[in-house]
mmCIF file of C-alpha atoms and ligand atoms in Angstrom:
data_model
loop_
_atom_site.group_PDB
_atom_site.id
_atom_site.type_symbol
_atom_site.label_atom_id
_atom_site.label_comp_id
_atom_site.label_asym_id
_atom_site.label_seq_id
_atom_site.Cartn_x
_atom_site.Cartn_y
_atom_site.Cartn_z
ATOM 1 C CA MET A 22 208.079 156.378 118.012
ATOM 2 C CA THR A 23 207.230 153.852 115.167
ATOM 3 C CA LYS A 24 209.070 154.251 111.642
ATOM 4 C CA LEU A 25 207.046 154.175 108.595
ATOM 5 C CA ALA A 26 207.796 154.177 104.939
ATOM 6 C CA VAL A 27 204.996 155.679 102.218
ATOM 7 C CA PHE A 28 205.205 154.120 98.711
ATOM 8 C CA ALA A 29 203.609 156.674 96.135
ATOM 9 C CA SER A 30 203.707 156.335 92.836
ATOM 10 C CA GLY A 31 201.733 160.194 91.971
ATOM 11 C CA SER A 32 200.293 162.944 93.813
ATOM 12 C CA GLY A 33 201.110 162.123 97.418
ATOM 13 C CA SER A 34 197.757 163.667 98.552
ATOM 14 C CA ASN A 35 197.681 160.540 101.523
ATOM 15 C CA PHE A 36 201.080 161.062 102.190
ATOM 16 C CA GLU A 37 200.567 164.443 102.666
ATOM 17 C CA ALA A 38 197.422 163.426 104.915
ATOM 18 C CA ILE A 39 199.431 161.239 106.973
ATOM 19 C CA ALA A 40 202.182 163.393 107.105
ATOM 20 C CA SER A 41 199.601 166.157 108.551
ATOM 21 C CA ALA A 42 198.483 163.807 111.166
ATOM 22 C CA ILE A 43 201.865 163.363 112.487
ATOM 23 C CA GLU A 44 202.486 167.188 112.182
ATOM 24 C CA ASN A 45 199.773 167.466 114.012
ATOM 25 C CA GLY A 46 200.056 165.376 117.582
ATOM 26 C CA GLU A 47 197.416 162.831 115.803
ATOM 27 C CA LEU A 48 200.106 159.941 114.900
ATOM 28 C CA ASP A 49 202.593 158.900 117.079
ATOM 29 C CA ALA A 50 204.448 157.923 114.272
ATOM 30 C CA SER A 51 207.543 159.173 111.705
ATOM 31 C CA ILE A 52 207.327 159.073 108.234
ATOM 32 C CA SER A 53 210.658 157.762 107.454
ATOM 33 C CA LEU A 54 211.287 157.461 104.115
ATOM 34 C CA VAL A 55 208.933 158.257 100.657
ATOM 35 C CA VAL A 56 209.460 155.024 98.401
ATOM 36 C CA CYS A 57 208.357 156.540 95.083
ATOM 37 C CA ASP A 58 208.727 154.339 91.537
ATOM 38 C CA ARG A 59 208.401 157.155 89.197
ATOM 39 C CA PRO A 60 211.234 160.052 89.680
ATOM 40 C CA GLY A 61 209.065 163.712 88.853
ATOM 41 C CA ALA A 62 206.012 162.363 90.299
ATOM 42 C CA LYS A 63 204.451 165.404 92.585
ATOM 43 C CA VAL A 64 204.712 163.262 96.106
ATOM 44 C CA GLU A 65 208.284 163.989 95.746
ATOM 45 C CA LYS A 66 207.569 167.298 96.419
ATOM 46 C CA ARG A 67 205.455 167.163 99.107
ATOM 47 C CA ALA A 68 208.053 164.742 100.974
ATOM 48 C CA GLU A 69 210.477 167.670 100.448
ATOM 49 C CA ALA A 70 208.376 170.090 101.835
ATOM 50 C CA PHE A 71 207.828 168.103 104.580
ATOM 51 C CA GLY A 72 211.733 167.543 105.055
ATOM 52 C CA ILE A 73 211.369 163.371 104.252
ATOM 53 C CA PRO A 74 213.570 161.894 102.543
ATOM 54 C CA VAL A 75 212.887 159.988 99.109
ATOM 55 C CA LEU A 76 213.776 156.902 97.204
ATOM 56 C CA SER A 77 213.094 157.301 93.915
ATOM 57 C CA PHE A 78 214.324 154.350 91.300
ATOM 58 C CA TYR A 79 213.140 153.495 87.583
ATOM 59 C CA PRO A 80 211.784 150.345 87.865
ATOM 60 C CA LYS A 81 212.854 149.468 84.190
ATOM 61 C CA SER A 82 216.756 150.509 85.346
ATOM 62 C CA TYR A 83 216.533 146.563 87.375
ATOM 63 C CA GLU A 84 216.548 143.582 85.826
ATOM 64 C CA SER A 85 213.309 142.251 87.578
ATOM 65 C CA LYS A 86 211.342 143.343 90.384
ATOM 66 C CA ALA A 87 213.074 140.940 93.102
ATOM 67 C CA ASP A 88 216.115 143.357 92.209
ATOM 68 C CA PHE A 89 214.449 146.435 92.394
ATOM 69 C CA GLU A 90 212.639 145.359 96.003
ATOM 70 C CA THR A 91 215.956 143.497 97.428
ATOM 71 C CA PHE A 92 217.911 147.121 97.169
ATOM 72 C CA ILE A 93 214.252 148.348 98.808
ATOM 73 C CA LEU A 94 214.135 146.313 101.268
ATOM 74 C CA GLN A 95 218.486 147.044 102.267
ATOM 75 C CA GLN A 96 216.942 150.477 102.262
ATOM 76 C CA LEU A 97 213.804 150.072 104.427
ATOM 77 C CA ASN A 98 216.118 147.834 107.208
ATOM 78 C CA GLU A 99 219.107 150.076 107.174
ATOM 79 C CA ALA A 100 216.236 153.020 108.012
ATOM 80 C CA GLY A 101 214.767 150.846 110.607
ATOM 81 C CA ILE A 102 211.279 151.052 108.807
ATOM 82 C CA GLU A 103 208.559 148.787 110.597
ATOM 83 C CA TRP A 104 205.688 149.391 108.249
ATOM 84 C CA ILE A 105 204.786 149.806 104.351
ATOM 85 C CA MET A 106 202.339 152.534 103.961
ATOM 86 C CA LEU A 107 200.602 151.992 100.249
ATOM 87 C CA ALA A 108 199.554 155.427 98.746
ATOM 88 C CA GLY A 109 198.863 155.232 95.202
ATOM 89 C CA TYR A 110 201.338 152.995 94.849
ATOM 90 C CA MET A 111 200.488 151.002 91.378
ATOM 91 C CA ARG A 112 202.607 148.224 91.722
ATOM 92 C CA LEU A 113 201.988 145.308 92.974
ATOM 93 C CA ILE A 114 204.345 143.915 95.963
ATOM 94 C CA GLY A 115 206.599 141.046 95.394
ATOM 95 C CA PRO A 116 207.684 137.996 97.321
ATOM 96 C CA THR A 117 210.530 139.871 98.372
ATOM 97 C CA LEU A 118 209.137 142.859 100.172
ATOM 98 C CA LEU A 119 206.317 140.357 101.491
ATOM 99 C CA GLN A 120 208.230 138.269 102.817
ATOM 100 C CA GLY A 121 210.582 140.824 104.418
ATOM 101 C CA PHE A 122 206.848 142.774 105.882
ATOM 102 C CA GLU A 123 204.697 140.059 106.258
ATOM 103 C CA GLY A 124 201.782 141.563 107.968
ATOM 104 C CA ARG A 125 202.940 145.089 107.930
ATOM 105 C CA ILE A 126 201.791 146.010 104.596
ATOM 106 C CA VAL A 127 199.139 148.484 103.746
ATOM 107 C CA ASN A 128 197.268 149.495 101.257
ATOM 108 C CA ILE A 129 194.302 152.439 100.672
ATOM 109 C CA HIS A 130 191.840 151.662 97.579
ATOM 110 C CA PRO A 131 189.321 154.035 96.138
ATOM 111 C CA SER A 132 186.304 151.720 96.474
ATOM 112 C CA LEU A 133 184.153 149.348 98.898
ATOM 113 C CA LEU A 134 186.484 146.410 98.192
ATOM 114 C CA PRO A 135 185.998 143.764 96.466
ATOM 115 C CA SER A 136 183.922 145.764 94.418
ATOM 116 C CA PHE A 137 185.516 147.148 91.891
ATOM 117 C CA PRO A 138 189.285 146.165 92.246
ATOM 118 C CA GLY A 139 192.252 147.458 90.551
ATOM 119 C CA LYS A 140 192.989 150.724 88.188
ATOM 120 C CA ASP A 141 190.538 153.120 88.199
ATOM 121 C CA ALA A 142 188.386 152.184 90.809
ATOM 122 C CA ILE A 143 186.478 155.650 90.900
ATOM 123 C CA GLY A 144 185.463 155.407 87.279
ATOM 124 C CA GLN A 145 184.659 152.199 87.290
ATOM 125 C CA ALA A 146 182.220 152.653 90.194
ATOM 126 C CA PHE A 147 180.942 156.202 87.811
ATOM 127 C CA GLU A 148 180.416 153.438 84.908
ATOM 128 C CA ALA A 149 178.724 150.633 87.274
ATOM 129 C CA GLY A 150 176.075 153.778 88.002
ATOM 130 C CA VAL A 151 176.346 152.186 91.499
ATOM 131 C CA LYS A 152 174.558 154.733 94.295
ATOM 132 C CA LEU A 153 177.183 153.756 96.771
ATOM 133 C CA THR A 154 180.890 153.643 96.655
ATOM 134 C CA GLY A 155 183.461 154.240 99.565
ATOM 135 C CA VAL A 156 187.176 153.726 100.601
ATOM 136 C CA THR A 157 188.940 150.535 101.952
ATOM 137 C CA VAL A 158 192.075 150.131 104.173
ATOM 138 C CA HIS A 159 193.136 146.421 103.661
ATOM 139 C CA PHE A 160 196.135 144.190 104.286
ATOM 140 C CA VAL A 161 198.649 143.615 101.230
ATOM 141 C CA ASP A 162 199.176 140.141 99.735
ATOM 142 C CA GLU A 163 200.296 138.904 96.516
ATOM 143 C CA GLY A 164 196.825 139.566 94.878
ATOM 144 C CA MET A 165 195.406 142.954 93.497
ATOM 145 C CA ASP A 166 193.332 144.751 96.395
ATOM 146 C CA THR A 167 193.301 141.196 97.564
ATOM 147 C CA GLY A 168 193.919 141.467 101.114
ATOM 148 C CA LYS A 169 192.129 140.966 104.597
ATOM 149 C CA ILE A 170 189.960 144.350 104.729
ATOM 150 C CA ILE A 171 190.713 146.304 107.955
ATOM 151 C CA GLU A 172 188.337 149.029 107.553
ATOM 152 C CA GLN A 173 186.062 151.101 105.698
ATOM 153 C CA ASP A 174 184.022 154.145 105.108
ATOM 154 C CA TYR A 175 181.566 154.977 102.128
ATOM 155 C CA VAL A 176 180.443 157.804 99.641
ATOM 156 C CA ARG A 177 177.675 158.414 98.421
ATOM 157 C CA ILE A 178 176.632 159.206 93.841
ATOM 158 C CA ASP A 179 174.466 161.324 93.671
ATOM 159 C CA GLU A 180 172.641 162.194 90.819
ATOM 160 C CA ASN A 181 174.667 165.244 89.922
ATOM 161 C CA ASP A 182 178.161 163.835 90.455
ATOM 162 C CA THR A 183 180.829 164.082 87.395
ATOM 163 C CA LYS A 184 183.757 161.550 87.650
ATOM 164 C CA GLU A 185 185.798 164.533 88.865
ATOM 165 C CA ASN A 186 183.750 165.656 91.733
ATOM 166 C CA LEU A 187 183.482 161.622 92.921
ATOM 167 C CA GLY A 188 186.936 161.742 92.966
ATOM 168 C CA ARG A 189 187.111 164.484 95.491
ATOM 169 C CA LYS A 190 184.655 163.238 98.052
ATOM 170 C CA ILE A 191 186.074 159.805 97.749
ATOM 171 C CA GLN A 192 189.537 161.569 98.697
ATOM 172 C CA ALA A 193 188.757 163.805 101.431
ATOM 173 C CA VAL A 194 187.192 160.485 102.953
ATOM 174 C CA GLU A 195 190.425 159.079 102.296
ATOM 175 C CA HIS A 196 192.877 161.561 103.804
ATOM 176 C CA VAL A 197 190.344 160.921 107.110
ATOM 177 C CA LEU A 198 190.336 157.574 107.362
ATOM 178 C CA TYR A 199 194.001 156.614 106.489
ATOM 179 C CA PRO A 200 195.074 158.371 109.286
ATOM 180 C CA ALA A 201 192.711 157.061 111.755
ATOM 181 C CA VAL A 202 193.195 153.137 110.772
ATOM 182 C CA ILE A 203 197.379 153.479 110.804
ATOM 183 C CA ARG A 204 196.659 155.494 114.362
ATOM 184 C CA SER A 205 194.767 152.208 115.213
ATOM 185 C CA LEU A 206 196.998 149.500 114.280
ATOM 186 C CA LEU A 207 199.706 151.137 115.411
ATOM 187 C CA GLN A 208 197.764 150.689 118.878
ATOM 188 C CA GLU A 209 197.353 147.331 118.135
ATOM 189 C CA LYS A 210 193.382 147.677 118.377
ATOM 190 C CA ILE A 211 193.480 145.945 115.100
ATOM 191 C CA LYS A 212 194.300 142.311 114.547
ATOM 192 C CA ARG A 213 196.383 140.899 111.994
HETATM 193 C C1 LIG B 23 193.974 157.216 96.242
HETATM 194 O O1 LIG B 23 192.595 157.663 95.664
HETATM 195 C C2 LIG B 23 194.172 155.781 96.331
HETATM 196 O O2 LIG B 23 193.252 155.670 97.073
HETATM 197 C C3 LIG B 23 194.721 155.219 95.070
HETATM 198 O O3 LIG B 23 195.105 155.835 94.626
HETATM 199 C C4 LIG B 23 195.291 156.893 95.045
HETATM 200 C C5 LIG B 23 196.207 157.923 95.667
HETATM 201 O O4 LIG B 23 196.003 159.393 95.459
HETATM 202 N N1 LIG B 23 195.160 153.768 95.625
HETATM 203 P P1 LIG B 23 197.121 160.320 96.229
HETATM 204 O O5 LIG B 23 198.524 160.257 95.487
HETATM 205 O O6 LIG B 23 197.200 159.746 98.138
HETATM 206 O O7 LIG B 23 196.776 161.403 95.606
#
Protein backbone atom coordinates (compact mmCIF):
# COMPACT_ATOMS: atom_id res chain seq x y z
CA MET A 1 0.00 0.00 0.00
CA THR A 2 1.34 3.41 -0.95
CA LYS A 3 2.43 5.53 1.98
CA LEU A 4 1.51 9.20 1.88
CA ALA A 5 2.45 12.18 4.00
CA VAL A 6 0.02 15.07 4.19
CA PHE A 7 1.46 18.53 4.90
CA ALA A 8 -0.94 21.05 6.43
CA SER A 9 -0.81 24.33 8.35
CA GLY A 10 -4.42 24.84 9.34
CA SER A 11 -7.81 23.24 9.60
CA GLY A 12 -7.04 20.02 7.77
CA SER A 13 -10.40 19.41 6.11
CA ASN A 14 -8.61 18.15 2.99
CA PHE A 15 -6.48 15.87 5.14
CA GLU A 16 -9.71 14.52 6.58
CA ALA A 17 -11.23 14.01 3.12
CA ILE A 18 -8.21 11.93 2.07
CA ALA A 19 -8.14 9.98 5.35
CA SER A 20 -11.89 9.26 5.04
CA ALA A 21 -11.50 8.08 1.44
CA ILE A 22 -8.83 5.66 2.66
CA GLU A 23 -11.00 4.49 5.56
CA ASN A 24 -13.95 3.93 3.20
CA GLY A 25 -11.83 1.82 0.89
CA GLU A 26 -12.01 4.36 -1.95
CA LEU A 27 -8.27 4.92 -1.90
CA ASP A 28 -5.68 2.18 -1.58
CA ALA A 29 -3.07 4.06 0.43
CA SER A 30 -2.20 5.04 3.94
CA ILE A 31 -1.36 8.38 5.47
CA SER A 32 1.66 7.46 7.54
CA LEU A 33 2.49 10.96 8.70
CA VAL A 34 0.98 14.43 8.93
CA VAL A 35 3.53 17.23 8.82
CA CYS A 36 2.42 20.51 10.39
CA ASP A 37 4.39 23.76 10.54
CA ARG A 38 1.96 25.40 12.98
CA PRO A 39 1.87 23.49 16.25
CA GLY A 40 -1.65 23.69 17.69
CA ALA A 41 -3.38 23.81 14.29
CA LYS A 42 -6.71 21.99 14.07
CA VAL A 43 -5.25 19.40 11.69
CA GLU A 44 -3.40 17.87 14.65
CA LYS A 45 -6.68 16.97 16.37
CA ARG A 46 -8.11 15.57 13.16
CA ALA A 47 -5.01 13.41 12.66
CA GLU A 48 -5.24 12.19 16.24
CA ALA A 49 -8.86 11.13 15.64
CA PHE A 50 -7.63 8.92 12.78
CA GLY A 51 -4.70 7.62 14.85
CA ILE A 52 -2.19 9.13 12.43
CA PRO A 53 1.13 10.42 13.81
CA VAL A 54 1.88 14.12 13.46
CA LEU A 55 5.26 15.73 13.05
CA SER A 56 4.79 19.32 14.20
CA PHE A 57 7.64 21.76 14.11
CA TYR A 58 8.37 25.47 14.54
CA PRO A 59 10.12 26.64 11.36
CA LYS A 60 11.60 29.57 13.31
CA SER A 61 13.53 27.29 15.60
CA TYR A 62 15.68 26.24 12.62
CA GLU A 63 18.37 28.37 11.03
CA SER A 64 17.07 27.88 7.52
CA LYS A 65 14.48 26.16 5.36
CA ALA A 66 17.20 23.72 4.25
CA ASP A 67 17.69 22.78 7.91
CA PHE A 68 14.07 21.98 8.70
CA GLU A 69 13.48 20.33 5.34
CA THR A 70 16.50 18.09 5.92
CA PHE A 71 14.96 17.04 9.23
CA ILE A 72 11.56 16.42 7.60
CA LEU A 73 13.13 14.49 4.71
CA GLN A 74 14.86 12.22 7.19
CA GLN A 75 11.57 11.50 8.97
CA LEU A 76 9.75 10.88 5.68
CA ASN A 77 12.43 8.46 4.53
CA GLU A 78 12.42 6.63 7.85
CA ALA A 79 8.64 6.24 7.60
CA GLY A 80 8.94 4.96 4.01
CA ILE A 81 6.82 7.79 2.58
CA GLU A 82 6.40 7.70 -1.20
CA TRP A 83 4.28 10.80 -1.92
CA ILE A 84 3.76 14.19 -0.30
CA MET A 85 0.28 15.70 -0.54
CA LEU A 86 0.13 19.38 0.38
CA ALA A 87 -3.22 20.33 1.85
CA GLY A 88 -3.20 23.91 3.04
CA TYR A 89 0.54 23.95 3.76
CA MET A 90 1.23 27.68 3.70
CA ARG A 91 4.88 27.53 2.79
CA LEU A 92 6.90 27.16 -0.41
CA ILE A 93 8.68 23.83 -0.74
CA GLY A 94 12.45 24.25 -0.99
CA PRO A 95 15.11 22.44 -3.02
CA THR A 96 15.79 19.85 -0.29
CA LEU A 97 12.29 18.33 -0.41
CA LEU A 98 11.84 18.99 -4.14
CA GLN A 99 14.95 16.94 -4.88
CA GLY A 100 14.14 14.26 -2.32
CA PHE A 101 10.62 13.78 -3.71
CA GLU A 102 11.04 14.76 -7.34
CA GLY A 103 7.73 14.47 -9.21
CA ARG A 104 6.02 13.14 -6.07
CA ILE A 105 4.74 16.33 -4.42
CA VAL A 106 1.19 17.45 -5.17
CA ASN A 107 -0.81 20.49 -4.04
CA ILE A 108 -4.45 21.55 -4.06
CA HIS A 109 -5.27 25.21 -4.70
CA PRO A 110 -8.67 26.90 -4.43
CA SER A 111 -8.79 28.58 -7.86
CA LEU A 112 -8.57 27.71 -11.52
CA LEU A 113 -4.83 28.22 -11.92
CA PRO A 114 -3.08 30.09 -13.42
CA SER A 115 -5.69 32.58 -12.19
CA PHE A 116 -5.43 33.70 -8.59
CA PRO A 117 -2.27 31.98 -7.30
CA GLY A 118 -0.96 32.61 -3.79
CA LYS A 119 -2.82 33.60 -0.67
CA ASP A 120 -6.58 34.07 -0.34
CA ALA A 121 -7.37 32.75 -3.81
CA ILE A 122 -11.07 32.58 -2.92
CA GLY A 123 -11.09 36.25 -1.87
CA GLN A 124 -9.12 37.21 -4.99
CA ALA A 125 -11.69 35.53 -7.25
CA PHE A 126 -14.58 37.02 -5.31
CA GLU A 127 -13.15 40.55 -5.50
CA ALA A 128 -12.37 40.17 -9.23
CA GLY A 129 -16.05 39.51 -9.89
CA VAL A 130 -15.45 36.43 -12.03
CA LYS A 131 -18.41 34.14 -12.56
CA LEU A 132 -16.41 30.93 -12.53
CA THR A 133 -13.65 29.83 -10.23
CA GLY A 134 -12.75 26.41 -8.94
CA VAL A 135 -10.08 24.05 -7.71
CA THR A 136 -6.76 22.91 -9.15
CA VAL A 137 -4.63 19.91 -8.22
CA HIS A 138 -1.09 20.29 -9.52
CA PHE A 139 2.45 19.01 -9.19
CA VAL A 140 4.67 21.17 -7.03
CA ASP A 141 7.71 22.99 -8.35
CA GLU A 142 9.79 25.79 -6.84
CA GLY A 143 7.23 28.49 -7.73
CA MET A 144 4.06 29.64 -6.01
CA ASP A 145 1.26 27.43 -7.43
CA THR A 146 3.07 27.17 -10.78
CA GLY A 147 3.62 23.42 -11.23
CA LYS A 148 2.07 21.28 -13.95
CA ILE A 149 -1.72 21.10 -13.67
CA ILE A 150 -3.11 17.60 -13.08
CA GLU A 151 -6.84 18.24 -12.78
CA GLN A 152 -9.35 21.04 -12.26
CA ASP A 153 -13.01 21.42 -11.45
CA TYR A 154 -15.11 24.55 -11.54
CA VAL A 155 -17.38 26.35 -9.10
CA ARG A 156 -19.88 28.97 -10.28
CA ILE A 157 -20.08 32.26 -8.36
CA ASP A 158 -23.74 33.28 -8.12
CA GLU A 159 -25.16 36.77 -7.62
CA ASN A 160 -25.98 36.18 -3.97
CA ASP A 161 -22.83 34.29 -2.98
CA THR A 162 -20.77 35.72 -0.16
CA LYS A 163 -17.06 35.07 0.14
CA GLU A 164 -17.87 32.70 3.03
CA ASN A 165 -20.32 30.49 1.21
CA LEU A 166 -18.11 30.54 -1.89
CA GLY A 167 -15.43 29.13 0.40
CA ARG A 168 -17.78 26.35 1.45
CA LYS A 169 -18.66 25.55 -2.17
CA ILE A 170 -14.98 25.40 -3.10
CA GLN A 171 -14.13 23.16 -0.16
CA ALA A 172 -16.94 20.74 -1.03
CA VAL A 173 -15.42 20.37 -4.50
CA GLU A 174 -11.90 20.00 -3.06
CA HIS A 175 -12.96 17.17 -0.79
CA VAL A 176 -14.14 15.12 -3.76
CA LEU A 177 -11.48 16.12 -6.27
CA TYR A 178 -8.34 15.60 -4.17
CA PRO A 179 -8.96 11.95 -3.18
CA ALA A 180 -10.05 11.16 -6.76
CA VAL A 181 -6.88 12.65 -8.25
CA ILE A 182 -4.70 10.87 -5.70
CA ARG A 183 -6.37 7.59 -6.64
CA SER A 184 -5.60 8.17 -10.33
CA LEU A 185 -2.02 9.14 -9.54
CA LEU A 186 -1.43 6.02 -7.49
CA GLN A 187 -2.98 3.88 -10.20
CA GLU A 188 -0.52 5.60 -12.55
CA LYS A 189 -3.27 6.85 -14.79
CA ILE A 190 -1.66 10.29 -14.77
CA LYS A 191 1.66 10.93 -16.49
CA ARG A 192 4.24 12.86 -14.50
C1 LIG B 1 -7.72 24.62 0.86
O1 LIG B 1 -8.66 25.51 0.35
C2 LIG B 1 -6.62 24.35 -0.11
O2 LIG B 1 -7.02 24.45 -1.44
C3 LIG B 1 -5.64 25.46 0.19
O3 LIG B 1 -5.71 25.63 1.58
C4 LIG B 1 -6.98 25.22 2.05
C5 LIG B 1 -6.78 24.24 3.15
O4 LIG B 1 -7.97 23.93 3.81
N1 LIG B 1 -4.33 25.14 -0.30
P1 LIG B 1 -8.00 22.73 4.85
O5 LIG B 1 -6.93 23.01 5.90
O6 LIG B 1 -7.73 21.46 4.10
O7 LIG B 1 -9.36 22.76 5.46
